[in-house]
Structure formats: C-alpha cells, structure tokens
C-alpha angles and dihedrals in degrees: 000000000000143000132188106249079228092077087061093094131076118225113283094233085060091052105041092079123157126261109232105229086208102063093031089060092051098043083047087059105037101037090039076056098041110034102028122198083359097069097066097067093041089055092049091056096039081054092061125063091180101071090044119124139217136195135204123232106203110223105234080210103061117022125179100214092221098039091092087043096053095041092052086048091051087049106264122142133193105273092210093052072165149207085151122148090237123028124131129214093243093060119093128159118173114196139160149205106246117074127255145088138265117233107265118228123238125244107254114175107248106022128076134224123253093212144029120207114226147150099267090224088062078069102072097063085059085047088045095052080054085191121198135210109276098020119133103236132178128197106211104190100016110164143142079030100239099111091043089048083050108051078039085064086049100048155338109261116204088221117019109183114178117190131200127175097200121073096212092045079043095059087040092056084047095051092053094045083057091044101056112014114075112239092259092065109027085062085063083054114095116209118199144163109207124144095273080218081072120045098084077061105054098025102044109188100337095130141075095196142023137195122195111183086175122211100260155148101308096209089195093046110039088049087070092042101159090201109065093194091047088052093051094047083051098058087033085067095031094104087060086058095074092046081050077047104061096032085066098043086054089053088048087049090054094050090048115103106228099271083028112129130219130201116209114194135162130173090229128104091202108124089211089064098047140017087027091054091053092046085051093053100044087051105048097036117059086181093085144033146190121290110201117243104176098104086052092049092047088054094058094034085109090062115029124037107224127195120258125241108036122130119262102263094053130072125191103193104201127209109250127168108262089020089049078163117132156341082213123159107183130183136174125199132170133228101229 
C-alpha cells in the first residue's frame, strides 16, 4: 500500500480561501481578551490553511496490511506513543509535524474504509469517555460520525445510541457509520434524531457514558465565512449557543446512570462556550462533579499545546505551527 507523498496536498485553489474581515475582527478582540500572549501564535495558525495537519484514525475493521508500513515510511508516527490512562490497543492515529493531507477515500456501498481524516485533538474527549465493552453509551450530538468511529475502535458498547437534530448531518452520520462499521455490529448501533434537549427526558438514566460535542463556534470555519452578512448574523446569535450548550449538558445529565461520566467538547476557544457552560452547570446541578484530566493531558502534552489556568478536569488544546491540532475544549464530570 503506497501513496506519493505528492498526493498529500489538496488542490491550491481549495486551500487559498479568504479570510473574512468580520469574524477575524471579532476573534482579534475577544481571544486577545481571553487567551493573552497566546492568542497571537493560534491566530497565526487558524489564518493559514497551508500549515494546517491532518491525522489519520485506522479503521480496526478494515486494515490495509501495508497502510502502517507506508505512513511510517512517509513520516508519520503514532500520536498515543502512551503511557495514557486510558488507550486501547484498536486505536491507532498516525500523525505528523509537517503540514499536508492525506488523500481521502470515497464512500462505495459494501466496503469499508481503512482510514478516517481528522484533526488529531478531536481525539481526547474519546480518550477521556474512556468506554468500555458492554456500556451503555450515547452520543448525543454525533454528527458528522468521527468521534463515534472513533469510542467503536476502542470498544464494543453493549447500546450505542448516536443522535443527531439535523436531517442532512443525520444522513451524513449515517454515511460514515456505513463507511467504516461492518454490518454485525452497525445493526447493534441505534440512529436517531431527537432533539438532543430531550433525550434525558425520554431516555432517564439509561446510559454509562455520555458524550456531548456540542454545535458550536467553529473557530477554523466561521473565520473563512464566504457570506459576509451570514458571518455577522452568526456572531450576532453566538452568545444563544452556550445557553443551547448547558441545556444540553442538563439532558446528558439526565441520561446518565448515577457513576455514569460525561465528556463535554467543543472546537471552539470561546470561554463562553466552555469553561462558563461547565461552571453553569457545576454550580446549578448538585447531581454531578468534576473528574480530573490532567494526567491525561500530561501524557499528550508531546503532541497537543494546551492553554494554562484551567481547572483539572478541563483541557484547551491551542493551534500552534508544527502541533496545527484543535481548537479543542474538553471536560469530564461525573452523575453521583
């Protein structure tokens, strides 16, 4: 198995997109505010397309035998060299410093793919679920299906329930659950699309984990906004995103089984998205507390910058040249 490395990079029409002055001006005012010194270097990465990475998650389903061979050869290394608390054998990421992508494989009914591109830092709220076979786990906002590719190479849950609002990211989730779970075990797999507000509702206490990747701000995406109008309604409206945030994080609660964990992430680096909807949420509901990451944090820390300050059981991974991963807010909390 083996691809030029020239086929790494996407086409430079693809790359060269167009900064929108609107959400750039706004980030400049609120992260300058919010992140300090570190801000400087994060916006330079987020402004260039072109030094951006991306890593590759193997499929434990469908292997190529050659695939590890030829990335190690194209200088890609294992992103979880361990020792992490949690890291099972089936999941393997390679990654590596210098910018590029990996050619993507197309969707074709019946066969799956050997490999799914991500950003390596979406990653660490799957590490942090740390699921394990025979848990009942839900996926509350699971679209577009990375991170649920992603806990289903780490174990076998007994009920996997993934959940997505919208019908088009809905057919999407569905697409990439084809694309990468043999048919056995993607008929255990439950698709819905609930109001994510209302499963701890109609499902009370049903799950082990849960796993909230909330819609958010995302910080890469809105900053090459083509339709200047449509990026200033959106930041215009961010601030009803967080309330979105925590009424979410109380459903999740509600699904959670007491000793059950939940994982809260976001790709955002907005503090009202993050580290204030957990606090909100700490504070208002006595049915949960905090569940230390910092050990899991110090073990990546190779790998991944994260931002100073934040409590235990947060992580902030920021951009950096030569570690391009995130934005990536992460949180654990547990039902007691």
């Amino acid at each position: 198995f083996f691809l030029s490395p020239k086929l790494e990079h996407k086409p430079k029409g693809k790359l060269q997109k167009q900064i929108c002055g609107v959400v750039l001006d706004h980030f400049e005012k609120q992260y300058r505010a919010e992140l300090g010194s570190a801000w400087s270097s994060v916006r330079d990465v987020l402004t260039s397309p072109l030094c951006w990475q991306h890593a590759l998650l193997l499929n434990r389903f469908s292997q190529s035998p050659d695939l590890e061979r030829s990335l190690s050869e194209q200088g890609y290394h294992p992103a979880f060299p361990g020792p992490l608390p949690y890291l099972p054998a089936g999941l393997k990421c390679y990654l590596r410093r210098s910018p590029g992508r990996f050619p993507a494989q197309k969707h074709q009914a019946g066969r799956l793919k050997d490999y799914y591109l991500l950003n390596a830092a979406s990653l660490l709220p799957v590490l942090a679920l740390e699921v394990g076979d025979g848990e009942a786990v839900l996926d509350l906002c699971a679209a577009p299906g990375g991170k649920a590719v992603a806990i289903l190479q780490c174990a076998c849950p007994g009920q996997f329930h993934c959940n997505e609002y919208d019908g088009l990211r809905c057919r999407w989730l569905e697409q990439t659950m084809e694309s990468f779970i043999p048919e056995p075990l993607l008929n255990l797999i439950m698709v819905s699309k609930l109001d994510g507000r209302e499963i701890g509702d109609l499902k009370p206490e049903l799950y082990d984990k849960v796993l909230v990747d909330a819609p958010c701000s995302n910080d890469r995406s809105w900053l090459f906004s083509s339709d200047t109008h449509q990026a200033a309604l959106r930041l215009m409206r961010r601030k009803e995103l967080s309330w979105l945030q925590f009424q979410l994080l109380r459903s999740a609660v509600k699904a959670l089984r007491p000793g059950g964990s939940l994982v809260y992430s976001t790709c955002t680096l907005s503090k009202a998205e993050n580290s204030d909807v957990i606090t909100l949420l700490l504070n208002s509901c006595s049915e949960v507390v905090p569940v230390d990451i910092s050990a899991m944090a110090k073990a990546v820390s190779q790998e991944f910058t994260f931002l100073a300050g934040l409590q235990q059981h947060e992580l902030l991974v920021l951009p950096e040249r030569g570690r391009a991963w995130g934005p990536m807010y992460v949180a654990k909390l547990k039902k007691i």
